[in-house]
Amino acid sequence: MDFTFSAEQRQSADMLAGVLGDICSLSHLRTSLKAGAKFDDGRWATLARLELAGIMVSERQGGLGLGAVDVVLLAQACGYAALPEGLAGYIGVTVPLLAELGCDIVLQAILAGGSYVAHQDHGFVVARDAAAASYGVVVDGDRVAVVAADALASVNVASIDPFRRLARLTLPAALQAAPAAIARARERGAVFAAAELVGIAQRAVDIAAAYAKERQQFGKPIGANQAVKHMLASAQVKIEFARPVVYAAAFEADIGSVASRARVSHAKLAAADAALAATRAALQVHGAIGYSWEADVHIFLKRALALSEEWGERPYHRARVQRRLTTYKFAPDTLFALETDHG
Amino acid sequence: MDFTFSAEQRQSADMLAGVLGDICSLSHLRTSLKAGAKFDDGRWATLARLELAGIMVSERQGGLGLGAVDVVLLAQACGYAALPEGLAGYIGVTVPLLAELGCDIVLQAILAGGSYVAHQDHGFVVARDAAAASYGVVVDGDRVAVVAADALASVNVASIDPFRRLARLTLPAALQAAPAAIARARERGAVFAAAELVGIAQRAVDIAAAYAKERQQFGKPIGANQAVKHMLASAQVKIEFARPVVYAAAFEADIGSVASRARVSHAKLAAADAALAATRAALQVHGAIGYSWEADVHIFLKRALALSEEWGERPYHRARVQRRLTTYKFAPDTLFALETDHG
Amino acid sequence: MAANVPTQRLTSFNASHAGFEAHRDWERVLNRGGYGMVTWPAEFGGRALSLIEWLIFEEEYYRAGAPGRVNQNGIFLLGPTIMEYGTAEQKSRFLTPMAAGDVIWAQAWSEPQAGSDLAAVRASATRDGEHYVLRGHKIWSSRAVFADWAFGLFRTDAESTKHRGLSLILFSLTAPGVRVQPIAQIDGELGFAEIFLDDARVPVADRLGPEGEGWGVCMATAGFERGLMLRSPARYQVAAGKLLALAKARPERVDATIEAALLQVVMDAEAYALSIFATASRLAAGGTIGPEASTNKIFWSELDLALHSVALAILGAAGEMLVHPDDAAHDGDWLDGFLFALAGPIYAGANEIQRNIIAERVLGLPRG
Amino acid sequence: MAANVPTQRLTSFNASHAGFEAHRDWERVLNRGGYGMVTWPAEFGGRALSLIEWLIFEEEYYRAGAPGRVNQNGIFLLGPTIMEYGTAEQKSRFLTPMAAGDVIWAQAWSEPQAGSDLAAVRASATRDGEHYVLRGHKIWSSRAVFADWAFGLFRTDAESTKHRGLSLILFSLTAPGVRVQPIAQIDGELGFAEIFLDDARVPVADRLGPEGEGWGVCMATAGFERGLMLRSPARYQVAAGKLLALAKARPERVDATIEAALLQVVMDAEAYALSIFATASRLAAGGTIGPEASTNKIFWSELDLALHSVALAILGAAGEMLVHPDDAAHDGDWLDGFLFALAGPIYAGANEIQRNIIAERVLGLPRG
């Protein structure tokens, strides 16, 4: 396995990070929060113009035909920016699922740049921004239905994260079985949530480090205190050892073997752990101000809490790793032995 | 429940601590280590003259008729001194067991000040200093035998703690059933091991704090570093919240209800946790010198490792706490509700 | 106790004026029954109970699910300080309305840019005849959004620095020159406010303790704040009991990792209770509370967070959607409680400060 | 590889001269097969393999249960430094016998009272014609008890302080004026020694790099030491595999707490492997190793301790009695390994120092 990203992959992520820096800065988020944290049509339209929606759609179907490794850095950038709109899940999970299901009309509407599709998968993901959606993908178990917005009944649900505008969609009467496509979607969902979590974690550490450099207390910057240094350094260690697992999981997400599922779950768990630890450390470094809406840490903390349990709760992912440990020999030479069993 | 100790209880513990300071200082231990850490007849004789052996033997049988709360501070002092000889278990577990079993001849030999008795309980405690023993108490399940030294067959076993001179005693042919006395002995064994662990933990922190005040690095005492401060402070917090649990367990050890057993197990777990954390922190504060026999920390670290699993391994104690949680209502008013069920 | 507890859960006293006033009414109910502050002497409306008796009262209180104490800054922090440092006139003027719930107190410790450094006080009190003129800016003032009065440190000696030259002054939040501005906190409540003081005039008689010695007077109060009074063990034992019930009700969600964490946190709740009883026994026998107030602060704040983290782990993905839900099981309390617990390691002296105190005052390590 | 591994386990190279020499023989076997240091260029006996190929070699090595490398100070630390800073003469004189196992190297970094402060060097090297005269006292010198040569920092400028004025000097441990005294360590082995230098004369040609610039030369070496070369992931993956086997063999000893810890530690072993492969990929693509060497050091040292702690938790009371036992299952390795792991967070730059480095160099926080 080659762990380096191509120049194109890195440029694409830098480009997205740059755009998000322009349209989704912390001051944008703060302003939005005061105004009720509503769906930002303008921002979504700007992001749509980047033409990322088809990144994982086959070229035959009008997409770029790229894979999860091409999206993982983009998802990380979304997390880093705390982007309220679910871009990563959209381009990495929902749109590829629609493509796999052969929903060509919906797909063309998406690739033409106009449509947003909400995605609900009971026990895995709650629909976001249903009000802005032209269509809904509703999954239940191994069955799925794609319905137009006017046929979608939904009930809004408040999230601890005010930027996550959640809704429960009513299950359509007719669903079709699509177990393989749904399973693949769930693997990707977990991988990109993990990547977002890594981005969130890194941003929390960066914000706290910047604050610790500026903020004076007892006559010196608080960042000169070893307690502050070690808190943030420990968080950074967790990030460094979650990131490569997430990258490996992106590489392996589509394989579907016991080992690849364990890798994806490990990535999700490690990223959640890093994000929860990093946001807590950042809050602690900020002191009382961190506990107010004046500081931006709470945005990342709440996102981390939500994403930690999305696309499979933690016990689900632990059980998948456990299953690998009981069925596989664990040794250095099985680290990348992913192709051997698709059980 | 009154958590304060009586003046007599405190004086008795101070007296023992004073004697141990004279005959079991760190320099004594260091000298002994160089000479092979053998059983110290002179020290044992000095301790015997304190006439503590009968402290938990009934007055009718010639003892002081006191309880576990009268021994818990003494056990803590033994841990603090890292006393190699198993005084606490001897006066708190072995001798009271012999008294309960009605072994009057052995008991009189003990109370007369001459005899040491080794104690083995398969799965709970390994015999110590069998070579110095006049008798052996050998327990297996709920059966026990008391045999004279010349009838004892034993095989020495090396411990990681060079001061723990362990031996496996051969099971005598004839054992008598004594389930209640054996059960009580095991409860006391766990309580006094817990008390020793608290003493060990506190000594490790004290030694490390003294070292951190003296040792200069980068031009200041290492104890001025927040990392060192916080490491030792965190260990101290663990000690402070293990100690009252151990005292409460001593108070309740003889009750034998589900709740009291859970309390004893909680004490053992909390004390082991504190001792392992404190000795590790002390080692880390010492740096490379802590990893050598030149520093004394390793004595406490090894004792902590051994006692953490003695008188019931950690899973055994966790299971007993778990049992209380599944059978009892957990609420403020059940904190001391120990008499309700002897199941 | 249970018979008098409001049947409807009260709205949070940090959420709205109505919620605050409902809690004030509850304080009045308590006070009429002589339960406002049971450890106070009878002359100020108490029952002169011992600390151990107070702990037992608290067990009853939390077991009955009685409302949180909007009055805690007054009865637990300021009240004991007035009893120790106040003049006879101050005692009679402040303590009775405090116990009655007629005057609810806010604390005004922190200032912007001061953080954990409580002595970094810039707000000044300039003597002008029989008044002090207060100027400055206080922040993270708990209860101040809806409270009546506040207490805080002011620099009465303009030449002084750090902890010297400070005085503890009590002031009305509705006095001219006093402006209160709420701070939105991450759980969406208004637990704290900023207080802007712009030439507010306060009689000299509202200074507590000697002029320039406010720091010493305050340290007594801060000791109480860190100590056991604000965090009676019953709170955590009740939470641990609820957590066990939650786990029992959802066994399919409890895997080995959660089971292990659950066992630890329940033991810790019990260890906290035993430790507080031990401290109370010691105090009853004539001991004084020392730096172990710092070990308590660290332990309860970490315990509180651990309890709520385990609960959220059991609730899983549903956890994020418990924002003021309409649920009979009160699952939403776990989310609220988690957000509240996040403040624990930060406020009332951040845990880093407490660890410094333990290292320096208990273990004798040198100051940084 | 498996075919050439000694069938009998070798005695530890820290336990006795015989054990040390048995390991030296193994180094000779490796070198004859061209496996002594596979990343070295062919002219020094290597195979010029890439880092990723080296990681795969290490997988094979650990999977085969091959002996620990007594040669590691030389081949992993000093060797690369000589290749970078050495003269042609030094390269030819030192590298071939090093790779061959004919000269085994000790490091001599620390001095008494210096601890984590590697720059607090008092040992001096005074120029006397074409020689340096070494005086001083080194401590915690790994392998020095039985090794042939050592390398360390000496103050060549008597006026200098801290990291200025130091030179990196190589010296024979059997030279006149050099005395080696073993240090008994807590696992009973002799992994470290003190070195007393009493007017030992060393040719100027045995100085590595420019005079007075030893600190910079050493930092390259210390970077390697903290980095991946000494701690290839296969070591932990093999240990994690053995731990899983231990847990499977004793299911009755694995309760929820142990199961949870086991799951975490096995994931961490895998995360470490993935992270090292990622670093190796980056280096292969032309990147350089930076302060992430510090994150690695913290992670592997904590991982190593966690792996062995879980094993001891499974072994329970038997754990303390595994001192050099005669057990076919090699359970005693867990106890040995635990004691060895305890040193991990301390040596090669204590973890506190590594956290400072991360905070200051990665996150840009100010120096204390």
mmCIF file of C-alpha atoms in Angstrom, chain B residues 186-284:
data_model
loop_
_atom_site.group_PDB
_atom_site.id
_atom_site.type_symbol
_atom_site.label_atom_id
_atom_site.label_comp_id
_atom_site.label_asym_id
_atom_site.label_seq_id
_atom_site.Cartn_x
_atom_site.Cartn_y
_atom_site.Cartn_z
ATOM 1 C CA ARG B 186 -10.182 -13.951 52.697
ATOM 2 C CA GLU B 187 -12.160 -10.770 53.343
ATOM 3 C CA ARG B 188 -9.568 -9.607 55.856
ATOM 4 C CA GLY B 189 -6.740 -10.618 53.570
ATOM 5 C CA ALA B 190 -8.144 -8.382 50.843
ATOM 6 C CA VAL B 191 -8.692 -5.471 53.229
ATOM 7 C CA PHE B 192 -5.187 -5.544 54.678
ATOM 8 C CA ALA B 193 -3.583 -6.018 51.271
ATOM 9 C CA ALA B 194 -5.568 -2.949 50.196
ATOM 10 C CA ALA B 195 -4.295 -1.025 53.213
ATOM 11 C CA GLU B 196 -0.720 -2.043 52.446
ATOM 12 C CA LEU B 197 -1.242 -0.874 48.866
ATOM 13 C CA VAL B 198 -2.399 2.532 50.077
ATOM 14 C CA GLY B 199 0.730 2.763 52.222
ATOM 15 C CA ILE B 200 2.890 1.772 49.267
ATOM 16 C CA ALA B 201 1.219 4.362 47.061
ATOM 17 C CA GLN B 202 1.722 7.146 49.581
ATOM 18 C CA ARG B 203 5.366 6.253 50.105
ATOM 19 C CA ALA B 204 6.039 6.205 46.380
ATOM 20 C CA VAL B 205 4.565 9.699 46.050
ATOM 21 C CA ASP B 206 6.497 10.931 49.087
ATOM 22 C CA ILE B 207 9.791 9.541 47.797
ATOM 23 C CA ALA B 208 9.200 11.025 44.362
ATOM 24 C CA ALA B 209 8.221 14.410 45.808
ATOM 25 C CA ALA B 210 11.390 14.496 47.932
ATOM 26 C CA TYR B 211 13.465 13.608 44.881
ATOM 27 C CA ALA B 212 11.719 16.214 42.753
ATOM 28 C CA LYS B 213 12.541 18.915 45.276
ATOM 29 C CA GLU B 214 16.240 18.084 45.261
ATOM 30 C CA ARG B 215 17.057 16.983 41.759
ATOM 31 C CA GLN B 216 18.116 19.874 39.495
ATOM 32 C CA GLN B 217 17.653 19.807 35.741
ATOM 33 C CA PHE B 218 17.707 22.606 33.184
ATOM 34 C CA GLY B 219 18.780 24.808 36.103
ATOM 35 C CA LYS B 220 15.827 24.259 38.473
ATOM 36 C CA PRO B 221 14.399 21.498 40.634
ATOM 37 C CA ILE B 222 12.449 19.095 38.437
ATOM 38 C CA GLY B 223 9.562 19.452 40.882
ATOM 39 C CA ALA B 224 9.038 23.004 39.612
ATOM 40 C CA ASN B 225 7.837 21.510 36.305
ATOM 41 C CA GLN B 226 4.086 21.341 35.983
ATOM 42 C CA ALA B 227 4.335 17.922 34.349
ATOM 43 C CA VAL B 228 5.986 16.519 37.475
ATOM 44 C CA LYS B 229 3.562 18.348 39.757
ATOM 45 C CA HIS B 230 0.507 17.122 37.922
ATOM 46 C CA MET B 231 1.748 13.546 37.697
ATOM 47 C CA LEU B 232 2.224 13.356 41.448
ATOM 48 C CA ALA B 233 -0.936 15.341 42.223
ATOM 49 C CA SER B 234 -2.992 12.941 40.102
ATOM 50 C CA ALA B 235 -1.491 10.005 41.988
ATOM 51 C CA GLN B 236 -2.311 11.733 45.269
ATOM 52 C CA VAL B 237 -5.929 12.165 44.174
ATOM 53 C CA LYS B 238 -6.168 8.422 43.554
ATOM 54 C CA ILE B 239 -4.782 7.752 47.015
ATOM 55 C CA GLU B 240 -7.217 10.138 48.697
ATOM 56 C CA PHE B 241 -10.157 8.355 47.099
ATOM 57 C CA ALA B 242 -8.885 4.854 47.821
ATOM 58 C CA ARG B 243 -8.092 5.409 51.495
ATOM 59 C CA PRO B 244 -11.638 6.024 52.817
ATOM 60 C CA VAL B 245 -12.898 3.033 50.852
ATOM 61 C CA VAL B 246 -10.259 0.869 52.554
ATOM 62 C CA TYR B 247 -11.219 2.215 55.983
ATOM 63 C CA ALA B 248 -14.892 1.563 55.289
ATOM 64 C CA ALA B 249 -14.031 -1.945 54.084
ATOM 65 C CA ALA B 250 -12.157 -2.633 57.334
ATOM 66 C CA PHE B 251 -15.240 -1.569 59.233
ATOM 67 C CA GLU B 252 -17.430 -3.890 57.192
ATOM 68 C CA ALA B 253 -15.086 -6.803 56.471
ATOM 69 C CA ASP B 254 -16.631 -9.189 58.958
ATOM 70 C CA ILE B 255 -20.234 -8.715 57.868
ATOM 71 C CA GLY B 256 -20.078 -11.019 54.859
ATOM 72 C CA SER B 257 -23.091 -9.620 52.987
ATOM 73 C CA VAL B 258 -23.134 -8.994 49.235
ATOM 74 C CA ALA B 259 -22.720 -5.300 49.983
ATOM 75 C CA SER B 260 -19.783 -5.721 52.362
ATOM 76 C CA ARG B 261 -18.034 -8.052 49.938
ATOM 77 C CA ALA B 262 -18.492 -5.444 47.225
ATOM 78 C CA ARG B 263 -17.029 -2.820 49.543
ATOM 79 C CA VAL B 264 -13.985 -4.985 50.300
ATOM 80 C CA SER B 265 -13.469 -5.653 46.604
ATOM 81 C CA HIS B 266 -13.883 -1.991 45.747
ATOM 82 C CA ALA B 267 -11.243 -1.190 48.364
ATOM 83 C CA LYS B 268 -8.852 -3.747 46.899
ATOM 84 C CA LEU B 269 -9.381 -2.480 43.350
ATOM 85 C CA ALA B 270 -9.091 1.198 44.255
ATOM 86 C CA ALA B 271 -5.975 0.612 46.346
ATOM 87 C CA ALA B 272 -4.329 -1.476 43.615
ATOM 88 C CA ASP B 273 -5.152 1.193 41.077
ATOM 89 C CA ALA B 274 -3.693 3.920 43.302
ATOM 90 C CA ALA B 275 -0.557 1.915 44.051
ATOM 91 C CA LEU B 276 0.110 0.994 40.434
ATOM 92 C CA ALA B 277 -0.461 4.583 39.310
ATOM 93 C CA ALA B 278 1.588 6.110 42.127
ATOM 94 C CA THR B 279 4.568 3.800 41.708
ATOM 95 C CA ARG B 280 4.563 4.310 37.941
ATOM 96 C CA ALA B 281 4.387 8.086 38.410
ATOM 97 C CA ALA B 282 7.217 7.906 40.925
ATOM 98 C CA LEU B 283 9.313 5.895 38.501
ATOM 99 C CA GLN B 284 8.661 8.411 35.751
#
